mmCIF file of C-alpha atoms in Angstrom:
data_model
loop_
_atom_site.group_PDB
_atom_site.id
_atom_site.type_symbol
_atom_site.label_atom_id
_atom_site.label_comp_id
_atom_site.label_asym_id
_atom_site.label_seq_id
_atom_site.Cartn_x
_atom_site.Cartn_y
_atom_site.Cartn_z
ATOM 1 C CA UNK A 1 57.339 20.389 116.114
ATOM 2 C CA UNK A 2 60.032 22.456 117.997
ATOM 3 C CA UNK A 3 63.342 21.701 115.979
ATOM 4 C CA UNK A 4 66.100 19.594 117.901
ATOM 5 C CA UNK A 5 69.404 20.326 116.458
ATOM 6 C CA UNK A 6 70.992 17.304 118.613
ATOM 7 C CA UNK A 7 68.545 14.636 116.998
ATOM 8 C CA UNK A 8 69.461 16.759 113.913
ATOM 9 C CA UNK A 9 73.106 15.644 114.170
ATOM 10 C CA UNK A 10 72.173 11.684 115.127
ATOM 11 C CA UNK A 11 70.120 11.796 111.918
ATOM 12 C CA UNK A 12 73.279 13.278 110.007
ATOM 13 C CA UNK A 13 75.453 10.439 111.673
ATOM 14 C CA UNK A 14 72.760 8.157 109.719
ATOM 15 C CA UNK A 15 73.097 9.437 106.383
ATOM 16 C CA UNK A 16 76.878 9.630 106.723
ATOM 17 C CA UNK A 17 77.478 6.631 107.184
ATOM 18 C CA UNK A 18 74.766 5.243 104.705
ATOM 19 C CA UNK A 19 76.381 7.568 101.969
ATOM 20 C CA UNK A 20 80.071 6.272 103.389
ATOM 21 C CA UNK A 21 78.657 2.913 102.715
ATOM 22 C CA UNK A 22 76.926 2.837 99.485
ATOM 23 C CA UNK A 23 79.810 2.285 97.370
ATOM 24 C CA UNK A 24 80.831 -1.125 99.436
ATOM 25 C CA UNK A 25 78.436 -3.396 97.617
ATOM 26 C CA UNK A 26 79.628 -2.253 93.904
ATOM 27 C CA UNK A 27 82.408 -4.211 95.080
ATOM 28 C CA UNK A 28 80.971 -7.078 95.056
ATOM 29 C CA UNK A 29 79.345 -7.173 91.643
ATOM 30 C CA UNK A 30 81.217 -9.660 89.213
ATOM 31 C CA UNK A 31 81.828 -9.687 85.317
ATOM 32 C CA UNK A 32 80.056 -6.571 85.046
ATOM 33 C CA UNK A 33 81.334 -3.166 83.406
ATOM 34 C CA UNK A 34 81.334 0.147 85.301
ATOM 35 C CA UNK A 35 78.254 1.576 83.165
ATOM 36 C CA UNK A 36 76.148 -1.297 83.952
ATOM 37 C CA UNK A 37 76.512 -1.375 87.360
ATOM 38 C CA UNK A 38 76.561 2.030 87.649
ATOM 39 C CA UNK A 39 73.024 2.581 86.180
ATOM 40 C CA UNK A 40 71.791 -0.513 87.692
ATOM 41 C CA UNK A 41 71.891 1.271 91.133
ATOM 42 C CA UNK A 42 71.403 4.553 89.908
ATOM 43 C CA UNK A 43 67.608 3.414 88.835
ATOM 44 C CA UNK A 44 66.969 2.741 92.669
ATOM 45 C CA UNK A 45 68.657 5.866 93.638
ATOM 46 C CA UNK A 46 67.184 8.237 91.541
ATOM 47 C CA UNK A 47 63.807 7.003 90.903
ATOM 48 C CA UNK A 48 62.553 4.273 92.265
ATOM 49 C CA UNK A 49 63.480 4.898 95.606
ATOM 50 C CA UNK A 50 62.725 8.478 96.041
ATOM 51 C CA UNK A 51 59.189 7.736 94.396
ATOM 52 C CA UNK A 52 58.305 5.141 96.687
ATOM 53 C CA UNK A 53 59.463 7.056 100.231
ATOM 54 C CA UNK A 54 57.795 10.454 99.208
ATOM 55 C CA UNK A 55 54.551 8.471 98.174
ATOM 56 C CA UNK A 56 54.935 6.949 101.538
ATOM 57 C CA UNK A 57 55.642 9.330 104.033
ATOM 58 C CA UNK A 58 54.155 12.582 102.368
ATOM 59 C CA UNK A 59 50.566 14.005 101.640
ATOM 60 C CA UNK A 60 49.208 14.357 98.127
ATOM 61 C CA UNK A 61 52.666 14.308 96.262
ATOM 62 C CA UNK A 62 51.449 14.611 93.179
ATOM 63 C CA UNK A 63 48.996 16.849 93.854
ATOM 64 C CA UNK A 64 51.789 19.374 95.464
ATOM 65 C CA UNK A 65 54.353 19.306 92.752
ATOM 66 C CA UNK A 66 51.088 19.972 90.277
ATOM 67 C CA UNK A 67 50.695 22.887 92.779
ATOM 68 C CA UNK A 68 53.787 24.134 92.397
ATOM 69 C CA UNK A 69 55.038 26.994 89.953
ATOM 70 C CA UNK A 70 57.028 25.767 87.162
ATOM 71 C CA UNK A 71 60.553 27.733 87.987
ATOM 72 C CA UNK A 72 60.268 26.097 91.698
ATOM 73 C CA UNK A 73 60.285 22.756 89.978
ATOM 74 C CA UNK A 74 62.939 23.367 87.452
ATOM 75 C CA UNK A 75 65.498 24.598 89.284
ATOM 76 C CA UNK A 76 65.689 21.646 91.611
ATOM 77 C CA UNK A 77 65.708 19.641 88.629
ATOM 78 C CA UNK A 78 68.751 22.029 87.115
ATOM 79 C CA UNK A 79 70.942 22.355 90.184
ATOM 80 C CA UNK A 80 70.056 17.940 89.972
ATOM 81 C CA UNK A 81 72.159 18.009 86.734
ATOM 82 C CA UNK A 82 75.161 19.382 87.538
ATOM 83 C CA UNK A 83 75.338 17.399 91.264
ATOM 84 C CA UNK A 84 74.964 14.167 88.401
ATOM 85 C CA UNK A 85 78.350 15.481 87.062
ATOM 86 C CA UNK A 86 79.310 15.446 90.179
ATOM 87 C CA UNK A 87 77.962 12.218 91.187
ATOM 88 C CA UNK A 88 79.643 10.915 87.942
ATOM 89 C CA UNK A 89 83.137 12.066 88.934
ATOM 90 C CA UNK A 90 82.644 10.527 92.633
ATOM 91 C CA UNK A 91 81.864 7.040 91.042
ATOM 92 C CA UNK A 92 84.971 7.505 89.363
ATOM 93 C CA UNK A 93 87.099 8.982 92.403
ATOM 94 C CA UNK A 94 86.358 5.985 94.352
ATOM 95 C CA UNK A 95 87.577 3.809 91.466
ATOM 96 C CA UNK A 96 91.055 5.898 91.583
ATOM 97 C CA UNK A 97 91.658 6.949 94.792
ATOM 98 C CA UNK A 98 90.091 4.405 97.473
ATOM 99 C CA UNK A 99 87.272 5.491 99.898
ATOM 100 C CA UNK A 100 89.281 7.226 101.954
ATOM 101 C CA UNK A 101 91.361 9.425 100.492
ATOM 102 C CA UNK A 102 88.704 10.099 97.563
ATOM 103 C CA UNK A 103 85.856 11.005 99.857
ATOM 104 C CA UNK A 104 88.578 13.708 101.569
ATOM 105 C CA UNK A 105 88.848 15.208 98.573
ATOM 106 C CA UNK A 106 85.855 15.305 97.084
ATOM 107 C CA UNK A 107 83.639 16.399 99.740
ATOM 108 C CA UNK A 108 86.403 19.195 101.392
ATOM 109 C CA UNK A 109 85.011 21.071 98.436
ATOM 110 C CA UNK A 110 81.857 20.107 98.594
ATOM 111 C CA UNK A 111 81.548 21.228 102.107
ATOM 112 C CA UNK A 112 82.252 24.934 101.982
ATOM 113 C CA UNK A 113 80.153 25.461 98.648
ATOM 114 C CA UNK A 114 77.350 23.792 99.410
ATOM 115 C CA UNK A 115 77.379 25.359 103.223
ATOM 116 C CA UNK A 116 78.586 28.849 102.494
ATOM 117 C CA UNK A 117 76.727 29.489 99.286
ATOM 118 C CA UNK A 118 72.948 29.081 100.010
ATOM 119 C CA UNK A 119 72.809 31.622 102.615
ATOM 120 C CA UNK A 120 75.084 34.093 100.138
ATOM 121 C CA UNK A 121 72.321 33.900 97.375
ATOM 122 C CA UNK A 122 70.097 34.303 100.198
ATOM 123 C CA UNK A 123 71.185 37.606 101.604
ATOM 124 C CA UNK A 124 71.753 36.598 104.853
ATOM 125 C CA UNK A 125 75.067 35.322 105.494
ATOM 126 C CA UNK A 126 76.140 38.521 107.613
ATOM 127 C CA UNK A 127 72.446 38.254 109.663
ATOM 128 C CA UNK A 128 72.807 34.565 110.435
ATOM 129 C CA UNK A 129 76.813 33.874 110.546
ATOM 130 C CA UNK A 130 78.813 37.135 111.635
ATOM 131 C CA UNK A 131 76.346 38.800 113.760
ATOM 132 C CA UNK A 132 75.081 35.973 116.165
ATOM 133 C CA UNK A 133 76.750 34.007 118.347
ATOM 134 C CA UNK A 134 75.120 30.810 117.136
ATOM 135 C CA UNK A 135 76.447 31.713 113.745
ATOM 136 C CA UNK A 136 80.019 31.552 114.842
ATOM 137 C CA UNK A 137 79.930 28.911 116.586
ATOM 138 C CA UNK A 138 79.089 26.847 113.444
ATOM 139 C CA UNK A 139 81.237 29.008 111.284
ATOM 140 C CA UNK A 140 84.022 27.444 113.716
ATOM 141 C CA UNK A 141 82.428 23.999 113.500
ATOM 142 C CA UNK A 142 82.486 24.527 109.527
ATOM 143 C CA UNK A 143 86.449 25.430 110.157
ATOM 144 C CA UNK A 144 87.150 22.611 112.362
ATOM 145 C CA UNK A 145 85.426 20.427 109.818
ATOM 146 C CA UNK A 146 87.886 21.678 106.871
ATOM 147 C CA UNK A 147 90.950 21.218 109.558
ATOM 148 C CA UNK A 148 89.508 17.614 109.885
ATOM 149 C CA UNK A 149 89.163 17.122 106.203
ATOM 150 C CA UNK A 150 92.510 18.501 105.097
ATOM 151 C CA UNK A 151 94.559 16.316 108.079
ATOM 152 C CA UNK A 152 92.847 12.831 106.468
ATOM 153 C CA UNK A 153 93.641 14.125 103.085
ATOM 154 C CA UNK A 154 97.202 14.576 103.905
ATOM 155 C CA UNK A 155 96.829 11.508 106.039
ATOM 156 C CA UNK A 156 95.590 9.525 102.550
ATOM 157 C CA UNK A 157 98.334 11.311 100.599
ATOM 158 C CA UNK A 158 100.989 9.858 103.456
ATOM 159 C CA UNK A 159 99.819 6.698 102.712
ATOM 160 C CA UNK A 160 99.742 6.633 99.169
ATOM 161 C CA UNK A 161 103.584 7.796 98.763
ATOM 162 C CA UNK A 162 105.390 5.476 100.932
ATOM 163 C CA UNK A 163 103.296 2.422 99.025
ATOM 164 C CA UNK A 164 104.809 0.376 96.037
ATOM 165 C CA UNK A 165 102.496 0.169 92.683
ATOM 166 C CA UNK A 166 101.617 -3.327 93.739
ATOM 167 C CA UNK A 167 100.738 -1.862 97.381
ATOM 168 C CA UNK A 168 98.635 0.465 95.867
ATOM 169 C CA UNK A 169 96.528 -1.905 93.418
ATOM 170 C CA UNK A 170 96.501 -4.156 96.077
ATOM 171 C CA UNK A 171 94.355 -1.385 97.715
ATOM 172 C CA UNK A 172 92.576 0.398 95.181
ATOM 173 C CA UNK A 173 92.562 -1.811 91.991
ATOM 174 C CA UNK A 174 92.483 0.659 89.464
ATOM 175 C CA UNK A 175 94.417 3.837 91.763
ATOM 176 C CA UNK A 176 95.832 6.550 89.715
ATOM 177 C CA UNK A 177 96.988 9.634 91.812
ATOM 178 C CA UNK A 178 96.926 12.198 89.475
ATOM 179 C CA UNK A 179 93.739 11.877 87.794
ATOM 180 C CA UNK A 180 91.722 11.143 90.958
ATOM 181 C CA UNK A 181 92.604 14.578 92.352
ATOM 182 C CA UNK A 182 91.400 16.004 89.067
ATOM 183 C CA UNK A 183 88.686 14.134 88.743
ATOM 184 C CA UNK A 184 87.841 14.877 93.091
ATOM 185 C CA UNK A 185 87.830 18.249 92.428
ATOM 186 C CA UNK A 186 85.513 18.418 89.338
ATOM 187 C CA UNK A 187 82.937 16.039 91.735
ATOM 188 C CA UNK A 188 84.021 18.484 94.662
ATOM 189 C CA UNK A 189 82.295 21.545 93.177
ATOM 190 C CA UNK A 190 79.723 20.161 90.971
ATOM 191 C CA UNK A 191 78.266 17.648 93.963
ATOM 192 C CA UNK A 192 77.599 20.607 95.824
ATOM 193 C CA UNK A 193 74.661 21.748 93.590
ATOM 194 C CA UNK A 194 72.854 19.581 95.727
ATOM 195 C CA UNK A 195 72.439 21.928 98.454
ATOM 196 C CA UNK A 196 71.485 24.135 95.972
ATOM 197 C CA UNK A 197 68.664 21.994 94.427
ATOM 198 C CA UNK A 198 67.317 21.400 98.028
ATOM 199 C CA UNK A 199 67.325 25.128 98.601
ATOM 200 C CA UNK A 200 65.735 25.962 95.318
ATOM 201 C CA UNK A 201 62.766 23.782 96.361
ATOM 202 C CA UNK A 202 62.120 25.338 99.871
ATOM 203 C CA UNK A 203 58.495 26.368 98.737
ATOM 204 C CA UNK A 204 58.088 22.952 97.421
ATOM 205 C CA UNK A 205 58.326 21.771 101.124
ATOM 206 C CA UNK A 206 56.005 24.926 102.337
ATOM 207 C CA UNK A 207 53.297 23.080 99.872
ATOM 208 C CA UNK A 208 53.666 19.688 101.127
ATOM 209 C CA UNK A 209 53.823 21.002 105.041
ATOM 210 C CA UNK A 210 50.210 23.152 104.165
ATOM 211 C CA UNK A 211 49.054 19.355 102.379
ATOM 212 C CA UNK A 212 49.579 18.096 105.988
ATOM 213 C CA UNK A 213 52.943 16.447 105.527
ATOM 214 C CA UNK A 214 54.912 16.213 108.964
ATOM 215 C CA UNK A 215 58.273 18.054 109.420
ATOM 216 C CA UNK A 216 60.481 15.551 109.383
ATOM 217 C CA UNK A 217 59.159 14.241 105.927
ATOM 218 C CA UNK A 218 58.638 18.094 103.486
ATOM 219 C CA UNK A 219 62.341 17.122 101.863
ATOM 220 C CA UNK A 220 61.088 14.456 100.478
ATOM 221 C CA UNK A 221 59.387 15.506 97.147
ATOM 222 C CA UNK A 222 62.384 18.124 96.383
ATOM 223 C CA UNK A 223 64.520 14.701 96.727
ATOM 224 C CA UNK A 224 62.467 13.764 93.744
ATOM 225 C CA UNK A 225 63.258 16.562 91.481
ATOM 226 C CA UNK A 226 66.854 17.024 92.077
ATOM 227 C CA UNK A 227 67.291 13.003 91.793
ATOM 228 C CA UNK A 228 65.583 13.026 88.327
ATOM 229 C CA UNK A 229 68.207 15.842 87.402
ATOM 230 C CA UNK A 230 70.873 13.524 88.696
ATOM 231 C CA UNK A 231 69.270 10.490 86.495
ATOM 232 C CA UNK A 232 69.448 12.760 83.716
ATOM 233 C CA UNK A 233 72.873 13.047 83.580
ATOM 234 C CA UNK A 234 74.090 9.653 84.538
ATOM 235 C CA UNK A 235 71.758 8.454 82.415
ATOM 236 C CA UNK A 236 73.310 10.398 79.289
ATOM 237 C CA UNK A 237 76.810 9.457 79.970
ATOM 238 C CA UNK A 238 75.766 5.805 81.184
ATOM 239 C CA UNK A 239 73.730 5.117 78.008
ATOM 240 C CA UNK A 240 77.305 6.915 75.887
ATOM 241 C CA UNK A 241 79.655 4.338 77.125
ATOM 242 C CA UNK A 242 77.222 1.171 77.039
ATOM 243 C CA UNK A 243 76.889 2.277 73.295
ATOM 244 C CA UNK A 244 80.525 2.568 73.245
ATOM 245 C CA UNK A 245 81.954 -0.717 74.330
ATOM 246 C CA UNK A 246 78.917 -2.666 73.584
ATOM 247 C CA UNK A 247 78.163 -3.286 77.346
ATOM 248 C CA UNK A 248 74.151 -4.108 76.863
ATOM 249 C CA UNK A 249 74.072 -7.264 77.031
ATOM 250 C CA UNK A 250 76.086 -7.958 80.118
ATOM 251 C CA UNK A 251 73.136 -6.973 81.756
ATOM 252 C CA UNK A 252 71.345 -10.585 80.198
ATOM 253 C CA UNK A 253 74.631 -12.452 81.019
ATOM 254 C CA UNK A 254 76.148 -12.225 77.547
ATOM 255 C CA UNK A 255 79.638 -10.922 76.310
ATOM 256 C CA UNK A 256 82.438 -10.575 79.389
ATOM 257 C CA UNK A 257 79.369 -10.606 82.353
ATOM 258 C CA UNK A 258 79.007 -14.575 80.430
ATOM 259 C CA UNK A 259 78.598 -16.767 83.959
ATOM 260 C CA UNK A 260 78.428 -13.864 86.209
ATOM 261 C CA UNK A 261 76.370 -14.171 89.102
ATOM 262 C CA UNK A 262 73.256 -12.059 87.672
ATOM 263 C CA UNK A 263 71.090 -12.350 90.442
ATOM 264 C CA UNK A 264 73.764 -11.498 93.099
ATOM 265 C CA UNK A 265 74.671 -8.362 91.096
ATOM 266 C CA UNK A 266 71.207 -7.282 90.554
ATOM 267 C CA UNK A 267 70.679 -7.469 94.753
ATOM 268 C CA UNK A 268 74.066 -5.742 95.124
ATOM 269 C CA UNK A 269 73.452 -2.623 93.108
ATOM 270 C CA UNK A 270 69.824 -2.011 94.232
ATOM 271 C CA UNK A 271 71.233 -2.160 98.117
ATOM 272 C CA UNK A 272 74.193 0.033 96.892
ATOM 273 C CA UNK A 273 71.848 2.679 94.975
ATOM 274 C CA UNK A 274 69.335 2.458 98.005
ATOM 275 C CA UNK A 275 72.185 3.530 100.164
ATOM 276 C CA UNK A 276 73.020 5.948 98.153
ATOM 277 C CA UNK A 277 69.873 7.207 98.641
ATOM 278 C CA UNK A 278 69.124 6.628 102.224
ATOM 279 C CA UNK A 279 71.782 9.951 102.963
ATOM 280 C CA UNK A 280 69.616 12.413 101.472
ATOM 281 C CA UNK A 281 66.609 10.474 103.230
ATOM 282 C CA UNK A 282 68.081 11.216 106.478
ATOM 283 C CA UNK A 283 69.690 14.563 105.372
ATOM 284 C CA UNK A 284 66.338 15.580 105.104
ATOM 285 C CA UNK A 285 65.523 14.112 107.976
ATOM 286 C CA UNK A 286 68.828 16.137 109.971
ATOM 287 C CA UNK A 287 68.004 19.152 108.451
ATOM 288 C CA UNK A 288 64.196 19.772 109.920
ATOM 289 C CA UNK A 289 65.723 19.534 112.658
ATOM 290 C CA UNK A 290 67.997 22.205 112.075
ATOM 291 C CA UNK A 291 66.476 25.305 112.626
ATOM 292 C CA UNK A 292 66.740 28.557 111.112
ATOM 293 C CA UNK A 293 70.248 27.250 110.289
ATOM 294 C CA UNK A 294 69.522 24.632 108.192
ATOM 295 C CA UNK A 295 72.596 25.482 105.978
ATOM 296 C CA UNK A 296 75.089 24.011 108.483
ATOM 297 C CA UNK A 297 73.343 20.406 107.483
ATOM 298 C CA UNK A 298 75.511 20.199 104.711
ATOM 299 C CA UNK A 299 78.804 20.279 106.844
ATOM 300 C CA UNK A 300 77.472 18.178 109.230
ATOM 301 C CA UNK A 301 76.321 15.787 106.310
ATOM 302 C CA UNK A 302 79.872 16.018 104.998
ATOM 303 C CA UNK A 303 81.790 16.025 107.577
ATOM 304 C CA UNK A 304 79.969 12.459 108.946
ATOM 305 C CA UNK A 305 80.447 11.063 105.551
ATOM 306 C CA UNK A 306 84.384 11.304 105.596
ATOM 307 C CA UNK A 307 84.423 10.101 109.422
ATOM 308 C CA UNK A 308 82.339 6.751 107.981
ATOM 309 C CA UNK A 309 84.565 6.852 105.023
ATOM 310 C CA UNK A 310 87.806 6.447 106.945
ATOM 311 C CA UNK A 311 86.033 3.825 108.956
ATOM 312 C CA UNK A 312 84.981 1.925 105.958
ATOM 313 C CA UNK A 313 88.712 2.265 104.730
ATOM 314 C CA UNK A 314 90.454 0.926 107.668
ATOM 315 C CA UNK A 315 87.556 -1.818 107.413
ATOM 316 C CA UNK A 316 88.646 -2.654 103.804
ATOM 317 C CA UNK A 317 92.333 -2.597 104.620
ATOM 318 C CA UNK A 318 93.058 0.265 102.424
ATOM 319 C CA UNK A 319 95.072 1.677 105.303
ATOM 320 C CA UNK A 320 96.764 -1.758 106.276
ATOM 321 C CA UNK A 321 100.472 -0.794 105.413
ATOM 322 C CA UNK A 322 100.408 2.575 106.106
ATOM 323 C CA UNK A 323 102.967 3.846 109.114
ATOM 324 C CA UNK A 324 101.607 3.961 112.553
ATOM 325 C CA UNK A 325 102.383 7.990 112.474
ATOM 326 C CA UNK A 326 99.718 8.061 109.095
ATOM 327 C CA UNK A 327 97.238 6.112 111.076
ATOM 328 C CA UNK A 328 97.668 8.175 113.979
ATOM 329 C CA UNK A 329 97.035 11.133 111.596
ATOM 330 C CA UNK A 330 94.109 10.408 109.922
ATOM 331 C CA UNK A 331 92.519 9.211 113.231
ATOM 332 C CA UNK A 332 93.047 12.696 114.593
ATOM 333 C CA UNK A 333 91.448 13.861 111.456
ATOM 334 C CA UNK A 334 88.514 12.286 112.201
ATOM 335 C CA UNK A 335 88.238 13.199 116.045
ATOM 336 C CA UNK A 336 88.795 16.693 114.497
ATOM 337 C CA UNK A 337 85.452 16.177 112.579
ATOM 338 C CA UNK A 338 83.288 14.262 115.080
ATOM 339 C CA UNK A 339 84.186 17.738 117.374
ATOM 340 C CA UNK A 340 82.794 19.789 114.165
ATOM 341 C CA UNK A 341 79.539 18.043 114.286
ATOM 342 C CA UNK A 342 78.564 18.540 118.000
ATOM 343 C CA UNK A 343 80.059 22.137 117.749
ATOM 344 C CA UNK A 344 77.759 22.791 115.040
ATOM 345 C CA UNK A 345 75.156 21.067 116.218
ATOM 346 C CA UNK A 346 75.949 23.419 119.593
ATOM 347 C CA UNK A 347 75.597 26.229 117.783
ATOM 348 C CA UNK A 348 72.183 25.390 116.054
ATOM 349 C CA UNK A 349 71.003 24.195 119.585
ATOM 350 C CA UNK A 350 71.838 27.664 121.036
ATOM 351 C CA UNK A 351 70.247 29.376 118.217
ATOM 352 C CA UNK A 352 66.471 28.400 119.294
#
């Protein structure tokens, strides 16, 4: 299948906004602590739904990862790991920060690691970024993207100085400035292991290709690896703090989750983790189409997760008493990035 870096995009659009989205339905869960919810939805994201698509849509999974050399299937699982720190500290940023202005943050970071890095450890940033045109073109669609990222973080941090405390809960329940920006730039760095983890496993997908696997679907089983990295983690620090405040039972109705609605909450957090995992379905997806640069996928991926982000915050009213100027701002923050995605996706188009 010739690559088509324009469907690439549209397919980065998709997992953008189901990444921008995942976090909605954790709104909705009732009487039930942060831990519990948390790993409630992480069990879709990291297991069962992975599992189920790459038994779907692939050829012999297990008989390809049994295939496969045991470094090639640890690494994915390593780089996993630390994106679960990072996954940790992006639950978290949401909690203090809001959609918006978290997700600015957090993936600004997370956008020129996880883009620049891959083709550093491979050798051939110079080859496929400074010497071809293609590979300036996205290396200006990667700049416009950080333009676009820094004007809605300045947008969010607008906002969040000319509101009142009671403004700001009203917003964000639980917002605390200063320790969401530490906290968005731990998750910045570590969630861009990711990249990492999918790069680490690009023989994995040369196995499941040669087991007749179709291009669009090859990501798949290195989605399963660097999940169960992911599950490791959250699952370590989930399990910590259930021990901790004694949150267990909450999850049979007992203690403060007494009356919840359990069957609601269950629902919520297996669409929420399923959305969470539907962005690196379609990242996947994006990124076969890609071409030889496939690295530019991540800033595409980030860049259409803020633009959703935003969306989702004006949606939620988290940008309801900001000035008209601020509004104005982080709207031209996000043209800025919807340009970066068609100028990289230009520039991959170009490169065939």
């Amino acid at each position: 299948m010739t690559p088509n870096p324009l469907t690439g995009v549209l397919y980065h659009w998709l997992g953008g906004f189901a990444s921008a989205s995942f976090y909605v339905p954790y709104r909705g869960v009732k009487r039930w602590s942060w831990e519990i919810y948390w790993l409630t939805g992480g069990i879709f994201s990291w297991v069962l739904a992975p599992w189920f698509f790459a038994r779907v849509q692939t050829n012999d999974l297990l008989g390809v990862l049994a295939a496969t050399p045991a470094p090639t299937l640890l690494w994915p699982i390593f780089f996993g790991v630390l994106w679960g720190f990072g996954g940790l500290g992006y639950g978290l940023v949401m909690r203090y920060l809001g959609l918006s202005l978290g997700m600015a943050v957090v993936l600004g970071l997370c956008t020129v690691f996880g883009t620049l890095i891959p083709p550093l450890f491979a050798g051939d940033f110079a080859e496929k970024l400074l010497d071809t045109t293609s590979g300036n073109i996205i290396l200006l669609g990667l700049a416009l993207t950080l333009a676009g990222i820094v004007v809605v973080a300045l947008a969010g941090a607008k906002k969040d100085q000319a509101l009142s405390p009671e403004q700001k809960a009203a917003a964000v329940a639980e917002f605390d400035f200063r320790k969401g920006i530490v906290v968005a730039i731990f998750a910045g760095i570590m969630s861009a292991c990711f990249a990492f983890g999918l790069a680490a496993g690009e023989p994995i997908k040369a196995l499941s290709a040669a087991a007749g696997t179709g291009p669009l679907w090859t990501g798949l089983p290195v989605l399963c690896l660097v999940m169960f990295g992911g599950l490791l983690t959250n699952a370590v620090w989930c399990t910590i703090l259930i021990v901790r405040n004694r949150s267990a039972g909450e999850w049979l109705g007992r203690g403060k989750a007494a009356g919840a609605p359990m069957a609601g909450n269950f629902l919520l957090c297996a669409l929420a983790g399923t959305a969470w995992y539907f962005q690196f379905f379609f990242y996947t997806m994006g990124e076969s189409q890609m071409g030889r640069f496939g690295f530019s996928s991540w800033t595409l991926h980030m860049a259409s997760i803020i633009i959703f982000g935003t969306l989702w915050g004006f949606a939620l009213k988290e940008w309801k008493d900001a000035a008209p100027r601020t509004r104005a701002m982080v709207w031209g923050g996000v043209t800025l990035l919807i340009l970066a995605t068609i100028v990289i996706g230009y520039g991959n188009m170009i490169g065939e």
